[in-house]
Coordinates of C-alpha atoms and ligand atoms in Angstrom, one line a residue:
X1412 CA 86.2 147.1 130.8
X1413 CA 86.9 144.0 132.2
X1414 CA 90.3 143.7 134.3
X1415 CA 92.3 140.6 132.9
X1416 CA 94.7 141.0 135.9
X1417 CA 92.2 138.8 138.0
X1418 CA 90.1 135.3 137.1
X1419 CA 86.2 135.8 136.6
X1420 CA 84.1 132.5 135.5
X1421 CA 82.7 135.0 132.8
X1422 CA 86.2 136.3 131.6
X1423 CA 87.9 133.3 132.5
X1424 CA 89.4 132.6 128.5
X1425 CA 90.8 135.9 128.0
X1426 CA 91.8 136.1 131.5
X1427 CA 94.6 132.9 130.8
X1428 CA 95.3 134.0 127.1
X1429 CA 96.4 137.0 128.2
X1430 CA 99.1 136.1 130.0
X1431 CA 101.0 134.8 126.7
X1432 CA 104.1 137.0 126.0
X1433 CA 103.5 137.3 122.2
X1434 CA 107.0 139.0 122.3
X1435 CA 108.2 135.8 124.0
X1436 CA 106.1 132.8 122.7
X1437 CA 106.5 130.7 119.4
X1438 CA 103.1 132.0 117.1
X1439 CA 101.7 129.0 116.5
X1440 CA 102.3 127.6 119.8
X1441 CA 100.6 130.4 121.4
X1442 CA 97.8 129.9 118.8
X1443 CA 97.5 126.2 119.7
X1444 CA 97.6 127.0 123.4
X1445 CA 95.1 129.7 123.3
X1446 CA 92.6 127.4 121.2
X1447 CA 92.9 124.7 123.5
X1448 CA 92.2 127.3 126.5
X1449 CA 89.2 128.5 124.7
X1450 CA 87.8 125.3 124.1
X1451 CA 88.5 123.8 127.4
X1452 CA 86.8 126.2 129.2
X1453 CA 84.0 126.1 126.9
X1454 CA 83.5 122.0 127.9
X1455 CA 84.0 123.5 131.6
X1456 CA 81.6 125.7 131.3
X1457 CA 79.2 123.3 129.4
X1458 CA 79.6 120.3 131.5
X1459 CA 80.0 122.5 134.5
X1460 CA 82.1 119.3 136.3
X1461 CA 81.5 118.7 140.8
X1462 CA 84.8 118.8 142.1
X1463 CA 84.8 115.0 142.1
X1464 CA 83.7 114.8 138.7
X1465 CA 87.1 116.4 137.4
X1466 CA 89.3 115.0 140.1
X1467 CA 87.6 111.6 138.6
X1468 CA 88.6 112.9 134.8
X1469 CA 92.5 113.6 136.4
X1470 CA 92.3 110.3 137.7
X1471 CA 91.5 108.3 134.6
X1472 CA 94.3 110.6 132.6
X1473 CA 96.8 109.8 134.8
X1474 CA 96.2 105.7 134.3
X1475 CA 96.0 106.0 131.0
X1476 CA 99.6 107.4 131.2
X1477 CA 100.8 104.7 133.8
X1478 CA 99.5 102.5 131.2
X1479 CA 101.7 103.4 128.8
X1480 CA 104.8 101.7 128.4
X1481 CA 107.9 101.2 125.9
X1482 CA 105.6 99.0 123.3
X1483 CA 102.0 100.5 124.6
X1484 CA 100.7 103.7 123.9
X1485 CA 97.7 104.0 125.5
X1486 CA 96.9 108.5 124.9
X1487 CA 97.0 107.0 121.3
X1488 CA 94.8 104.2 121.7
X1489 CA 92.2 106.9 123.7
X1490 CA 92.7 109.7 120.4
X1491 CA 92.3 106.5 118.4
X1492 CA 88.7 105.7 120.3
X1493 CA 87.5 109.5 120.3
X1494 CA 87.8 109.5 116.5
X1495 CA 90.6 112.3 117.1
X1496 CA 93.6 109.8 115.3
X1497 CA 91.0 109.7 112.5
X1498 CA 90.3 113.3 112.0
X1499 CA 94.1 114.7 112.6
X1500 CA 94.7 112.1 109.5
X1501 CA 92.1 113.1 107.8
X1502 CA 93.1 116.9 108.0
X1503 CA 96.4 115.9 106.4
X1504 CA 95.5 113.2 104.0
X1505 CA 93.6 115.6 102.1
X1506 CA 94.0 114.2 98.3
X1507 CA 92.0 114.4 95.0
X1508 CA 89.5 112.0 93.9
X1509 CA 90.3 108.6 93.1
X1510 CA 93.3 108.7 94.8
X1511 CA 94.0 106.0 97.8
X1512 CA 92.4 106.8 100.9
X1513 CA 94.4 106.9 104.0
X1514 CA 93.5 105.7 107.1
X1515 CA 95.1 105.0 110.7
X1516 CA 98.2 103.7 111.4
X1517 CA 97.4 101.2 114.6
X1518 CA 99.9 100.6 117.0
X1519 CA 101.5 97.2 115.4
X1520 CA 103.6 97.9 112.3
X1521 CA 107.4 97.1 112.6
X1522 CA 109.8 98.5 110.3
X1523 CA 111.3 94.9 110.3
X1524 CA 109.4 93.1 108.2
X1525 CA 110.4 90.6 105.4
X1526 CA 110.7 92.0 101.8
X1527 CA 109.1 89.0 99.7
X1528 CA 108.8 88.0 96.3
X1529 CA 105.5 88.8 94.3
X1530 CA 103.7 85.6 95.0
X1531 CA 104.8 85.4 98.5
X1532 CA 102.5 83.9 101.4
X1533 CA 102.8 86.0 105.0
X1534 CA 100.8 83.1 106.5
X1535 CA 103.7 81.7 108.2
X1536 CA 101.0 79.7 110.8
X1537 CA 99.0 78.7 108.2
X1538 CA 96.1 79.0 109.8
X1539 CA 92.7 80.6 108.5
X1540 CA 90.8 80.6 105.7
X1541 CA 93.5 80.7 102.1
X1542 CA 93.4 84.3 100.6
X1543 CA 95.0 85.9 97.3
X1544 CA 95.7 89.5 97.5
X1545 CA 96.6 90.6 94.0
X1546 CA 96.7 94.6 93.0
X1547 CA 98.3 97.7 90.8
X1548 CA 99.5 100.7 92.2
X1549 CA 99.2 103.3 89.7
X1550 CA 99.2 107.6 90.0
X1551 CA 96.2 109.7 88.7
X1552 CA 96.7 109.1 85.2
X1553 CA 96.5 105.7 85.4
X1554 CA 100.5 105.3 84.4
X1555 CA 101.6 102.3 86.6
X1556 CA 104.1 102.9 89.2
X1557 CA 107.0 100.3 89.0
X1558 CA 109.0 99.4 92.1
X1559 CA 106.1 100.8 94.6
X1560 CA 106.7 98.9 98.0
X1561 CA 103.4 97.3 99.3
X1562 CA 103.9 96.6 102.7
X1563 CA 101.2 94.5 105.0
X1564 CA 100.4 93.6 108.0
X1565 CA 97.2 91.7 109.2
X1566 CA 96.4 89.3 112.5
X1567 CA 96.5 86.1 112.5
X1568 CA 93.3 83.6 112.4
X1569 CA 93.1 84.1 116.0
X1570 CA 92.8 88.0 116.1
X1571 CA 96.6 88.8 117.3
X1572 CA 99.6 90.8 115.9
X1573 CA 102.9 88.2 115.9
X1574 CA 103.8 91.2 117.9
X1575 CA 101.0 90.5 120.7
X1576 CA 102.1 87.0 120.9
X1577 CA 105.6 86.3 121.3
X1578 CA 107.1 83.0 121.1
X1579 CA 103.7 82.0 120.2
X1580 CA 103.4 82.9 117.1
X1581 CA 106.6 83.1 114.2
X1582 CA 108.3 86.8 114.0
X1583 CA 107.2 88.2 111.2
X1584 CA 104.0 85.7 110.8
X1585 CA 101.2 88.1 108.6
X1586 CA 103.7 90.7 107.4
X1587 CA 105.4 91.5 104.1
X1588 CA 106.7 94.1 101.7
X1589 CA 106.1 93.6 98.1
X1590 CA 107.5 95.5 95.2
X1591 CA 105.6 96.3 91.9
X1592 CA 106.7 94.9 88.9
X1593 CA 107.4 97.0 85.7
X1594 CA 103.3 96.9 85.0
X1595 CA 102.8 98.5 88.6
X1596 CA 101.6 94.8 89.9
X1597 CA 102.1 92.9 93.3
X1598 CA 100.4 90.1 94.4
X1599 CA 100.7 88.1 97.9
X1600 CA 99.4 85.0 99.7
X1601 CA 97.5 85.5 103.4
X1602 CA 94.5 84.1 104.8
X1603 CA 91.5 86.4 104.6
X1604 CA 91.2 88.9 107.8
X1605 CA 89.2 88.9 110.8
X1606 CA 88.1 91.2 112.8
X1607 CA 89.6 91.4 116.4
X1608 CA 89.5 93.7 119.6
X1609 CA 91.6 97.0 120.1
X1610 CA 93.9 96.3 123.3
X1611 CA 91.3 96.7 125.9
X1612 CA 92.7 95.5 129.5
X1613 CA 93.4 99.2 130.3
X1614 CA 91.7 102.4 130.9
X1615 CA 90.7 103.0 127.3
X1616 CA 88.9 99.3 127.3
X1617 CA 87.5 100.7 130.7
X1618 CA 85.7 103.9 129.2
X1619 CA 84.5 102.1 126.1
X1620 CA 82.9 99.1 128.2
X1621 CA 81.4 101.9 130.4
X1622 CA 79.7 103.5 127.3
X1623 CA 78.5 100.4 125.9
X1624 CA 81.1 100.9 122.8
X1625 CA 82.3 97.7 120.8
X1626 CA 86.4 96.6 121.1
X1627 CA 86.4 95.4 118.3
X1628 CA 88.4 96.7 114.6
X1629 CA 86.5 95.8 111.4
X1630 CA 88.4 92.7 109.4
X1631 CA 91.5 94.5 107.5
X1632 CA 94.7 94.1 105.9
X1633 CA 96.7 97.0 106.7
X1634 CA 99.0 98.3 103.7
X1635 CA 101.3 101.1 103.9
X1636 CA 101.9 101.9 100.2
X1637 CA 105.4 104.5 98.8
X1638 CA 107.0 104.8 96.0
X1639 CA 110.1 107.8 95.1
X1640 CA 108.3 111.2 93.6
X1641 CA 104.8 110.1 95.4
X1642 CA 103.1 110.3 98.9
X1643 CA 102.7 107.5 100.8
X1644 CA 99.7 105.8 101.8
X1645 CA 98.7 104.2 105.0
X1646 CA 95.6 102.6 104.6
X1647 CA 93.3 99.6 104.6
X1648 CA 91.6 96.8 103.0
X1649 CA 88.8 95.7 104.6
X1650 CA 86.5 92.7 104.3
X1651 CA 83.1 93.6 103.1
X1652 CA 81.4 90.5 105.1
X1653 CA 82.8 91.6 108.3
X1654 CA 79.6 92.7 111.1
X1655 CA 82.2 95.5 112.4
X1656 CA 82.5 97.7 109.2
X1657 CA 79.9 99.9 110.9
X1658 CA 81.0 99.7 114.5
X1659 CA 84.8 99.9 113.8
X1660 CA 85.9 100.5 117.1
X1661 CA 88.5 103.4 116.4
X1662 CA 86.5 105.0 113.1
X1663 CA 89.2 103.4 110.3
X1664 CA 86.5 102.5 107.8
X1665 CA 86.3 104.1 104.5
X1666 CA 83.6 103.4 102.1
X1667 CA 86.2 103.4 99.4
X1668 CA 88.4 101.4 101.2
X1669 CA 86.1 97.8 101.4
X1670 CA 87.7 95.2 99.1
X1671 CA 85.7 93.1 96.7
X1672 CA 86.6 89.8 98.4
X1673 CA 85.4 86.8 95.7
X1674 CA 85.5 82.9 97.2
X1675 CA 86.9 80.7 94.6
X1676 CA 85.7 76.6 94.6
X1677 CA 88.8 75.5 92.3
X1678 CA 90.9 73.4 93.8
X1679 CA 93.7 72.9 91.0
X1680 CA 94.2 76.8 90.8
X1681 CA 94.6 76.7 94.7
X1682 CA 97.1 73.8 94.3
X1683 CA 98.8 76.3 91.5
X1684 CA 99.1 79.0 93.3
X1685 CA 100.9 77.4 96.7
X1686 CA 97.4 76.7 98.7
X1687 CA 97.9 72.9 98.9
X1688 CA 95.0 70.8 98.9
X1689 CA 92.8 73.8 100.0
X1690 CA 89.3 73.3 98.5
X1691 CA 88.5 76.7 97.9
X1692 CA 90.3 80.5 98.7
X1693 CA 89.6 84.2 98.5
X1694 CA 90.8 86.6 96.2
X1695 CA 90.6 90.5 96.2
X1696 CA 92.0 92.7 93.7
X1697 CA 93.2 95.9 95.7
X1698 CA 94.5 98.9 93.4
X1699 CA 96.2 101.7 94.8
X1700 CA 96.7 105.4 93.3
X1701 CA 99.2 107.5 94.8
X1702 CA 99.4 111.7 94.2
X1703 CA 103.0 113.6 93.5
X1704 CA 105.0 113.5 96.9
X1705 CA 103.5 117.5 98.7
X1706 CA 106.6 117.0 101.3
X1707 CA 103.7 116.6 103.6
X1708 CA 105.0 113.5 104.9
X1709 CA 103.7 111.6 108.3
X1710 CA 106.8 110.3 110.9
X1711 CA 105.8 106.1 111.0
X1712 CA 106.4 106.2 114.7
X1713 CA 106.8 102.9 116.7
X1714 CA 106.1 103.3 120.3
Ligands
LIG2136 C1 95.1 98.2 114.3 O1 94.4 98.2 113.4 O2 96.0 97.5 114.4 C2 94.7 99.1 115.5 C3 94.4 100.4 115.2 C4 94.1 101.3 116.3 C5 94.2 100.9 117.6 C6 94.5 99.5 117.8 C7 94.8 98.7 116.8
LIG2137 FE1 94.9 96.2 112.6

């Protein structure tokens, strides 16, 4: 029988599990601890690292923490560009057909946004190409949900958060919270999305230019979607003309998710509805279905 007391590379798992005091430890974070031992040692054993190799590996995790500061979060960025932000969501958005897909989060909501009339424009720059964003939200039966909040938040025409950029851009430029109407409607003025690169002057940029990986985030409008009695939504619509949609740096795009974006020649309605003399906009009709509220609720963090 193999002694646990003492390390072997063949017993090396067991050898560092059994050390947990189950008499002592939380369950589940002796579950959590033990999985991550088994697994780690398995890409060990796998990779089967030099010395310099994994002193290079400590390296790189300890800039991507030095990185990090009050309004950066660079470990998320890094789960975000391993796919991991995507799969923990999607192990936790699990909902019945037809409903909304979720998707993730991104680094650049604020809870301080502007609640604005139906009709609203967030395009406080007015700069881009005119858009109409008009939608239901609705649950599974098709019964439309009245005062849902509809909250966006997009980059401006030159690819940055007002967040990213400020004193250069208006507070508050390309966000907005919307609230249904008794039908379950909304509706909001923007300029269509463009796709734009994932922060990338830092290690994570580093890795992904070193694996030939593209920056850049498929053209979306992000919406985070709640109303009393349901589950909320954090999800996307995204531009179906974008070249990204397949090479969406951080894995956000859903097939259900892609908007049917129409461009409209007609320049009295764009007058009508607040465009000025804009010759032509977009319009996309994005409905959203929300399930019962589970009390499986994600934290919105800020970092
Ligand atoms: C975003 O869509 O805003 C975003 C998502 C993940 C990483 C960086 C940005
Ligand atoms: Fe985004």
């Amino acid at each position: 029988m193999t002694d646990l007391a003492y390390f072997s590379e063949a017993a090396s798992t067991e050898v560092v599990n059994a050390r947990i005091d189950e008499g002592k430890a939380d369950p589940r974070l002796a579950a959590v601890i033990s999985a991550l031992t088994r697994h780690l040692h398995a890409f060990i054993k796998e990779v089967e690292p030099s010395h310099e190799e994994w002193l290079a590996g400590i390296q790189y995790l300890t800039k991507v923490g030095q990185t990090c500061t009050d309004w950066r979060q660079e470990f998320i960025l890094l789960s975000d560009v391993l796919g991991v932000s995507m799969l923990v969501d999607a192990i936790n958005s699990r909902r019945p057909s037809g409903a909304t897909e979720n998707t993730i989060l991104g680094p650049f909501y604020v809870f301080d946004r502007p609640m604005l009339e139906n009709g609203a424009s967030i395009c406080q720059d007015g700069k881009g190409e005119p858009c109409l964003v008009t939608g239901t939200v609705r649950d599974g039966d098709g019964n439309p949900i009245a005062g849902a909040v509809v909250d966006v938040w997009q980059t401006n025409e030159d690819g940055f958060y007002d967040v990213q950029q400020k004193g250069l851009q208006p507070d508050g430029n390309m966000r907005g919270a919307f609230t249904t109407d008794a039908d379950g409607r909304y509706s909001f003025r923007t300029s269509k999305p463009r796709y734009y690169p994932i922060p990338n002057d830092g290690p994570v940029g580093v890795l992904l230019e070193a694996l030939g990986r593209s920056f850049n985030r498929a053209a979306h409008i992000h919406a985070i979607v709640s109303a009393t009695g349901f589950d909320t939504v954090i999800t996307h619509i995204f531009e179906p003309g974008c070249q990204y949609l397949r090479d969406d740096a951080v894995f956000g795009v859903k097939a259900s998710l892609i908007g049917d974006f129409k461009r409209t020649v007609d320049p009295a309605r764009a007058a009508a509805l607040g465009f000025g003399d804009a010759p032509f906009f977009w319009e996309v009709a994005a409905n959203f279905v929300l399930t019962p509220a589970t009390g499986a609720q994600r934290l919105i963090h800020q970092v």
